Amino acid sequence: MAIEIETDSHGRKRAVEPCLEPCSIERGMRVLGGKWKGSILWHLKDGPVRFNDLARQIGGASKKMVNQRLKEMEDAGLVKRQVISTRPIAVAYEITTFGCTALGFLEELKKWSEDNNL
């Protein structure tokens, strides 16, 4: 749907009926946006991964950042955390059914990035 734009007498433009609620893209980006979230989901697509292994797979991200993103993703229902052992503490993360719904367009994004040498 195209948004109608008006120009006032001073040449300033404004939307006639601006969207007052976040659009679908914005709502989706609030869940999946943020550095490393897409990569984390991608690395979990084949099954549960222990935290330290996952942190090593996400090149360039600190363990603190991976942990923070995983907490956000767990709160959003994209991943679930499982305690494997308590002494020493060991946890694994697994993609949820909801998280799997994002894999299709992550695959398309991966292909688009590769096709355009990004």
PDB file of C-alpha atoms in Angstrom:
ATOM      1  CA  MET A   1       0.000   0.000   0.000  1.00  0.00           C
ATOM      2  CA  ALA A   2       1.472   3.346  -1.054  1.00  0.00           C
ATOM      3  CA  ILE A   3       1.471   6.156   1.465  1.00  0.00           C
ATOM      4  CA  GLU A   4       0.078   9.465   0.242  1.00  0.00           C
ATOM      5  CA  ILE A   5       2.498  12.385   0.643  1.00  0.00           C
ATOM      6  CA  GLU A   6       1.521  16.068   0.736  1.00  0.00           C
ATOM      7  CA  THR A   7       3.800  19.045   0.204  1.00  0.00           C
ATOM      8  CA  ASP A   8       2.985  22.232   2.097  1.00  0.00           C
ATOM      9  CA  SER A   9       3.512  25.806   0.877  1.00  0.00           C
ATOM     10  CA  HIS A  10       7.096  25.780   2.240  1.00  0.00           C
ATOM     11  CA  GLY A  11       8.030  22.613   0.328  1.00  0.00           C
ATOM     12  CA  ARG A  12       7.933  20.366   3.396  1.00  0.00           C
ATOM     13  CA  LYS A  13       6.579  16.871   2.837  1.00  0.00           C
ATOM     14  CA  ARG A  14       4.458  14.853   5.223  1.00  0.00           C
ATOM     15  CA  ALA A  15       2.489  11.635   5.128  1.00  0.00           C
ATOM     16  CA  VAL A  16      -1.263  12.207   4.917  1.00  0.00           C
ATOM     17  CA  GLU A  17      -2.122   9.141   7.022  1.00  0.00           C
ATOM     18  CA  PRO A  18       1.119   8.016   8.714  1.00  0.00           C
ATOM     19  CA  CYS A  19       1.309   4.542  10.181  1.00  0.00           C
ATOM     20  CA  LEU A  20       0.958   4.955  13.923  1.00  0.00           C
ATOM     21  CA  GLU A  21       1.766   1.339  14.752  1.00  0.00           C
ATOM     22  CA  PRO A  22       4.983  -0.475  13.864  1.00  0.00           C
ATOM     23  CA  CYS A  23       4.639  -2.233  10.520  1.00  0.00           C
ATOM     24  CA  SER A  24       5.162  -5.974  10.063  1.00  0.00           C
ATOM     25  CA  ILE A  25       8.800  -5.520   9.031  1.00  0.00           C
ATOM     26  CA  GLU A  26       9.539  -3.439  12.128  1.00  0.00           C
ATOM     27  CA  ARG A  27       7.830  -5.946  14.430  1.00  0.00           C
ATOM     28  CA  GLY A  28       9.828  -8.786  12.879  1.00  0.00           C
ATOM     29  CA  MET A  29      13.089  -6.860  13.165  1.00  0.00           C
ATOM     30  CA  ARG A  30      12.387  -6.243  16.843  1.00  0.00           C
ATOM     31  CA  VAL A  31      12.449 -10.018  17.340  1.00  0.00           C
ATOM     32  CA  LEU A  32      15.267 -10.961  14.952  1.00  0.00           C
ATOM     33  CA  GLY A  33      17.175  -7.691  14.683  1.00  0.00           C
ATOM     34  CA  GLY A  34      20.405  -7.271  16.527  1.00  0.00           C
ATOM     35  CA  LYS A  35      23.839  -8.402  15.648  1.00  0.00           C
ATOM     36  CA  TRP A  36      24.443 -12.170  15.754  1.00  0.00           C
ATOM     37  CA  LYS A  37      20.816 -13.326  16.155  1.00  0.00           C
ATOM     38  CA  GLY A  38      20.522 -14.632  12.603  1.00  0.00           C
ATOM     39  CA  SER A  39      23.888 -16.383  12.881  1.00  0.00           C
ATOM     40  CA  ILE A  40      22.943 -17.956  16.183  1.00  0.00           C
ATOM     41  CA  LEU A  41      19.716 -19.354  14.735  1.00  0.00           C
ATOM     42  CA  TRP A  42      21.605 -20.604  11.703  1.00  0.00           C
ATOM     43  CA  HIS A  43      24.131 -22.471  13.855  1.00  0.00           C
ATOM     44  CA  LEU A  44      21.336 -24.089  15.861  1.00  0.00           C
ATOM     45  CA  LYS A  45      19.393 -25.359  12.837  1.00  0.00           C
ATOM     46  CA  ASP A  46      20.956 -28.841  12.896  1.00  0.00           C
ATOM     47  CA  GLY A  47      20.409 -29.543  16.582  1.00  0.00           C
ATOM     48  CA  PRO A  48      21.380 -28.457  20.096  1.00  0.00           C
ATOM     49  CA  VAL A  49      24.780 -26.821  20.567  1.00  0.00           C
ATOM     50  CA  ARG A  50      26.647 -26.292  23.820  1.00  0.00           C
ATOM     51  CA  PHE A  51      27.210 -22.660  24.715  1.00  0.00           C
ATOM     52  CA  ASN A  52      31.014 -22.681  24.402  1.00  0.00           C
ATOM     53  CA  ASP A  53      30.852 -24.441  21.028  1.00  0.00           C
ATOM     54  CA  LEU A  54      28.270 -21.952  19.792  1.00  0.00           C
ATOM     55  CA  ALA A  55      30.339 -18.999  21.005  1.00  0.00           C
ATOM     56  CA  ARG A  56      33.343 -20.342  19.073  1.00  0.00           C
ATOM     57  CA  GLN A  57      31.251 -20.748  15.915  1.00  0.00           C
ATOM     58  CA  ILE A  58      30.103 -17.116  15.988  1.00  0.00           C
ATOM     59  CA  GLY A  59      33.354 -15.496  14.889  1.00  0.00           C
ATOM     60  CA  GLY A  60      33.845 -11.981  16.145  1.00  0.00           C
ATOM     61  CA  ALA A  61      31.260 -12.121  18.923  1.00  0.00           C
ATOM     62  CA  SER A  62      32.329 -12.161  22.547  1.00  0.00           C
ATOM     63  CA  LYS A  63      30.895 -14.774  24.905  1.00  0.00           C
ATOM     64  CA  LYS A  64      29.184 -11.951  26.762  1.00  0.00           C
ATOM     65  CA  MET A  65      27.449 -10.792  23.563  1.00  0.00           C
ATOM     66  CA  VAL A  66      26.429 -14.336  22.563  1.00  0.00           C
ATOM     67  CA  ASN A  67      25.020 -14.868  26.056  1.00  0.00           C
ATOM     68  CA  GLN A  68      23.078 -11.592  25.892  1.00  0.00           C
ATOM     69  CA  ARG A  69      21.614 -12.413  22.474  1.00  0.00           C
ATOM     70  CA  LEU A  70      20.697 -15.935  23.586  1.00  0.00           C
ATOM     71  CA  LYS A  71      18.805 -14.516  26.583  1.00  0.00           C
ATOM     72  CA  GLU A  72      16.907 -12.121  24.299  1.00  0.00           C
ATOM     73  CA  MET A  73      16.148 -14.959  21.894  1.00  0.00           C
ATOM     74  CA  GLU A  74      15.019 -17.240  24.714  1.00  0.00           C
ATOM     75  CA  ASP A  75      12.679 -14.508  25.976  1.00  0.00           C
ATOM     76  CA  ALA A  76      11.267 -14.174  22.448  1.00  0.00           C
ATOM     77  CA  GLY A  77      10.727 -17.931  22.187  1.00  0.00           C
ATOM     78  CA  LEU A  78      13.266 -18.473  19.384  1.00  0.00           C
ATOM     79  CA  VAL A  79      15.590 -20.771  21.341  1.00  0.00           C
ATOM     80  CA  LYS A  80      15.431 -22.853  24.476  1.00  0.00           C
ATOM     81  CA  ARG A  81      18.158 -23.403  27.036  1.00  0.00           C
ATOM     82  CA  GLN A  82      18.872 -26.789  28.566  1.00  0.00           C
ATOM     83  CA  VAL A  83      21.175 -27.411  31.531  1.00  0.00           C
ATOM     84  CA  ILE A  84      23.284 -30.470  30.714  1.00  0.00           C
ATOM     85  CA  SER A  85      25.265 -30.663  33.961  1.00  0.00           C
ATOM     86  CA  THR A  86      25.546 -28.593  37.100  1.00  0.00           C
ATOM     87  CA  ARG A  87      29.144 -29.327  38.127  1.00  0.00           C
ATOM     88  CA  PRO A  88      30.615 -27.613  36.258  1.00  0.00           C
ATOM     89  CA  ILE A  89      27.641 -25.881  34.720  1.00  0.00           C
ATOM     90  CA  ALA A  90      27.135 -26.796  31.085  1.00  0.00           C
ATOM     91  CA  VAL A  91      24.232 -25.644  28.943  1.00  0.00           C
ATOM     92  CA  ALA A  92      23.101 -26.259  25.398  1.00  0.00           C
ATOM     93  CA  TYR A  93      20.783 -24.210  23.236  1.00  0.00           C
ATOM     94  CA  GLU A  94      18.270 -25.510  20.757  1.00  0.00           C
ATOM     95  CA  ILE A  95      16.131 -23.746  18.177  1.00  0.00           C
ATOM     96  CA  THR A  96      12.387 -23.875  18.889  1.00  0.00           C
ATOM     97  CA  THR A  97       9.611 -24.574  16.412  1.00  0.00           C
ATOM     98  CA  PHE A  98       8.984 -20.815  16.321  1.00  0.00           C
ATOM     99  CA  GLY A  99      12.683 -20.167  15.690  1.00  0.00           C
ATOM    100  CA  CYS A 100      12.629 -22.652  12.802  1.00  0.00           C
ATOM    101  CA  THR A 101      10.035 -20.496  11.053  1.00  0.00           C
ATOM    102  CA  ALA A 102      12.788 -17.909  10.449  1.00  0.00           C
ATOM    103  CA  LEU A 103      15.159 -20.333   8.705  1.00  0.00           C
ATOM    104  CA  GLY A 104      13.484 -19.996   5.293  1.00  0.00           C
ATOM    105  CA  PHE A 105      14.099 -16.300   4.942  1.00  0.00           C
ATOM    106  CA  LEU A 106      17.518 -16.563   6.603  1.00  0.00           C
ATOM    107  CA  GLU A 107      18.409 -19.001   3.807  1.00  0.00           C
ATOM    108  CA  GLU A 108      17.143 -16.448   1.269  1.00  0.00           C
ATOM    109  CA  LEU A 109      19.164 -13.688   2.970  1.00  0.00           C
ATOM    110  CA  LYS A 110      22.266 -15.906   2.874  1.00  0.00           C
ATOM    111  CA  LYS A 111      21.743 -16.584  -0.831  1.00  0.00           C
ATOM    112  CA  TRP A 112      21.088 -12.886  -1.571  1.00  0.00           C
ATOM    113  CA  SER A 113      24.284 -11.894   0.292  1.00  0.00           C
ATOM    114  CA  GLU A 114      26.341 -14.496  -1.582  1.00  0.00           C
ATOM    115  CA  ASP A 115      24.797 -13.624  -4.978  1.00  0.00           C
ATOM    116  CA  ASN A 116      25.647  -9.958  -4.453  1.00  0.00           C
ATOM    117  CA  ASN A 117      29.105 -10.500  -2.952  1.00  0.00           C
ATOM    118  CA  LEU A 118      28.146  -8.798   0.299  1.00  0.00           C
TER     119      LEU A 118
END
